[in-house]
mmCIF file of C-alpha atoms in Angstrom:
data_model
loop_
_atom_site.group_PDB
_atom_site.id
_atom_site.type_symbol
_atom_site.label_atom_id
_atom_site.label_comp_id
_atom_site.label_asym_id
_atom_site.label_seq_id
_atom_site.Cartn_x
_atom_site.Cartn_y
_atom_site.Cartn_z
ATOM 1 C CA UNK A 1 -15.484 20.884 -10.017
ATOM 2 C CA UNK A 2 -12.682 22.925 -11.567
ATOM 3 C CA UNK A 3 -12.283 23.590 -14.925
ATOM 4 C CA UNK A 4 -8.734 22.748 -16.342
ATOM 5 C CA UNK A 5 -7.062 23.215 -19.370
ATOM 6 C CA UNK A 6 -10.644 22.768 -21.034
ATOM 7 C CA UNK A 7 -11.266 19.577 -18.934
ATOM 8 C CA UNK A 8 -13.186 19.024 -15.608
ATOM 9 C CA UNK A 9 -10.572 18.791 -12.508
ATOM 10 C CA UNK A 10 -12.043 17.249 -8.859
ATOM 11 C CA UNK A 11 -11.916 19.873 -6.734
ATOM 12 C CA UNK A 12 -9.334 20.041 -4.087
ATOM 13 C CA UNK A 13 -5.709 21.180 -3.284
ATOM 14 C CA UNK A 14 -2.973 20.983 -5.932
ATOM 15 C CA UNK A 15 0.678 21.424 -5.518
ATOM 16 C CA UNK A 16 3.710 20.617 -8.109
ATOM 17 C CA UNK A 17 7.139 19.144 -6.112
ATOM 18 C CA UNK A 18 9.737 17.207 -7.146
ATOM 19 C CA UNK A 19 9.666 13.365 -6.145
ATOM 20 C CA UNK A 20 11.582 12.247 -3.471
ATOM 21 C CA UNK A 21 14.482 9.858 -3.586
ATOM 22 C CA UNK A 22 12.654 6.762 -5.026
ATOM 23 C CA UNK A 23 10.040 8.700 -6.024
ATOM 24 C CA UNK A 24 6.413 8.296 -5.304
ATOM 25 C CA UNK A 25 4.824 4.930 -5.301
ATOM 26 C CA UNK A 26 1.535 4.446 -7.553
ATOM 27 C CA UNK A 27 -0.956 1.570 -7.858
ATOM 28 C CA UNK A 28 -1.593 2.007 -11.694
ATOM 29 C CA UNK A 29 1.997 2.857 -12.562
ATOM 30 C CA UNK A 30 4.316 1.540 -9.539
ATOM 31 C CA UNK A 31 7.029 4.733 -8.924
ATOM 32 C CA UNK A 32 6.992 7.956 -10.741
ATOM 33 C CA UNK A 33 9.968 10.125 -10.374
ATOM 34 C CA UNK A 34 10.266 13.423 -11.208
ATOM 35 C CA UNK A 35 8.210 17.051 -11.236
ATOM 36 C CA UNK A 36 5.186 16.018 -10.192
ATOM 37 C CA UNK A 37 2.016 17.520 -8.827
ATOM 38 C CA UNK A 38 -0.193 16.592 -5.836
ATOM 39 C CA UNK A 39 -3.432 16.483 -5.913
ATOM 40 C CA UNK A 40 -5.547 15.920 -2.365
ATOM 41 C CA UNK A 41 -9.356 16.482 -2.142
ATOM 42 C CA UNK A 42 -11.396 15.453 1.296
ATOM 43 C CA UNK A 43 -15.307 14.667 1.157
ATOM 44 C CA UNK A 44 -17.545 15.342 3.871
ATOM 45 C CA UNK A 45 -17.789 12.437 5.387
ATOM 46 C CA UNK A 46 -13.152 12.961 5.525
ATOM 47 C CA UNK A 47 -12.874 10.432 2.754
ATOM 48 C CA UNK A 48 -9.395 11.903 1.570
ATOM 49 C CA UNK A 49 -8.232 11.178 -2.334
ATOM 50 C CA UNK A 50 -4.578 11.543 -2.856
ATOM 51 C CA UNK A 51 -3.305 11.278 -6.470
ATOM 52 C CA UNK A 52 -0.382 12.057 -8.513
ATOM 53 C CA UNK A 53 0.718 13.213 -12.044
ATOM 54 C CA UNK A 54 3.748 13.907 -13.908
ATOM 55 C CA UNK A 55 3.426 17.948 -14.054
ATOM 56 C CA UNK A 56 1.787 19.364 -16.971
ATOM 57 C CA UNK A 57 -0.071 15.627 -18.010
ATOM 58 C CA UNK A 58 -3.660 15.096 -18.507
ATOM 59 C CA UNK A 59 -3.251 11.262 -16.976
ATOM 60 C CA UNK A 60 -3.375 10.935 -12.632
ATOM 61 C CA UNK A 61 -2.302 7.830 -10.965
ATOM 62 C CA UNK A 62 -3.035 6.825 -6.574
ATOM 63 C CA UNK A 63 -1.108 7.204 -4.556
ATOM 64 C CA UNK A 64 -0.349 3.628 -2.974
ATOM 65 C CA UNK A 65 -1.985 3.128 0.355
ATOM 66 C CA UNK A 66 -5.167 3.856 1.979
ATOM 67 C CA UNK A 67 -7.941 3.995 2.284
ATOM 68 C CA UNK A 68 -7.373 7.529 4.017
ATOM 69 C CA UNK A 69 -9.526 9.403 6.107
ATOM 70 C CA UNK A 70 -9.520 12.277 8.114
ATOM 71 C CA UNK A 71 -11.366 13.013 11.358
ATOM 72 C CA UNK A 72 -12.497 16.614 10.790
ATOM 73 C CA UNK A 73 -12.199 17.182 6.714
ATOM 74 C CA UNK A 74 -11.554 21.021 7.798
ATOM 75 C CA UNK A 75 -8.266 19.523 8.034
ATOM 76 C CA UNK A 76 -7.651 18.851 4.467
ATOM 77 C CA UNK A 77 -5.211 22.175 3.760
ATOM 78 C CA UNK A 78 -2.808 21.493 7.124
ATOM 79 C CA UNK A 79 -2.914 17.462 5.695
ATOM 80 C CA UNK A 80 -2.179 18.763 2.060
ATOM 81 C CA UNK A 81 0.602 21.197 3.358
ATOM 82 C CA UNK A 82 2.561 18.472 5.351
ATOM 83 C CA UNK A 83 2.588 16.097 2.335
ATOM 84 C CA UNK A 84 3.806 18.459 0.257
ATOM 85 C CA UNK A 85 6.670 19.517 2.865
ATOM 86 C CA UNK A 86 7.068 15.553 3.465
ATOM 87 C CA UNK A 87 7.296 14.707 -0.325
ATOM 88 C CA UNK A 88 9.502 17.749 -1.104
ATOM 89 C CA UNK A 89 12.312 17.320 1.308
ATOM 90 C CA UNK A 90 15.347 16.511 0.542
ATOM 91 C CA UNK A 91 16.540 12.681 1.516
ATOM 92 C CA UNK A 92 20.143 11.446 2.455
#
């Protein structure tokens, strides 16, 4: 675990980007536009955990989808990487 802002953080990759063009789709809060940051953790067994939160708040919502799961978890910092690029981009 990392320790953030006084509170316990899962461990795992985080990045801040701005949302695409109709923004990111949540289960707990449907779309969230905006500066946001990415979070991405992978267990062992690849179990992969992809959530979201407005940049700077406390609260993280899922992303919509899944269940994910990656074949070798040692790919967990490429995966992270390519969502952030993917996310990021700019869209007609």
């Amino acid at each position: 675990m990392n320790v953030t802002n006084g509170t316990r953080e899962a461990a795992g990759k985080y990045s801040v980007f701005t949302a695409p063009k109709g923004g990111v789709m949540t289960r707990e809060a449907g779309v969230i536009t905006g500066e946001l940051e990415l979070h991405t953790a992978a267990a062992e067994d690849g179990t992969l955990t992809l959530r979201v939160r407005y940049a700077g708040a406390a609260e993280w919502y899922t992303v919509d989808g899944g269940p994910f799961r990656l074949h070798d978890p040692r790919d967990h910092e490429v995966l992270h990487e390519v969502l952030v690029a993917l996310l990021h981009r700019d869209h007609p």
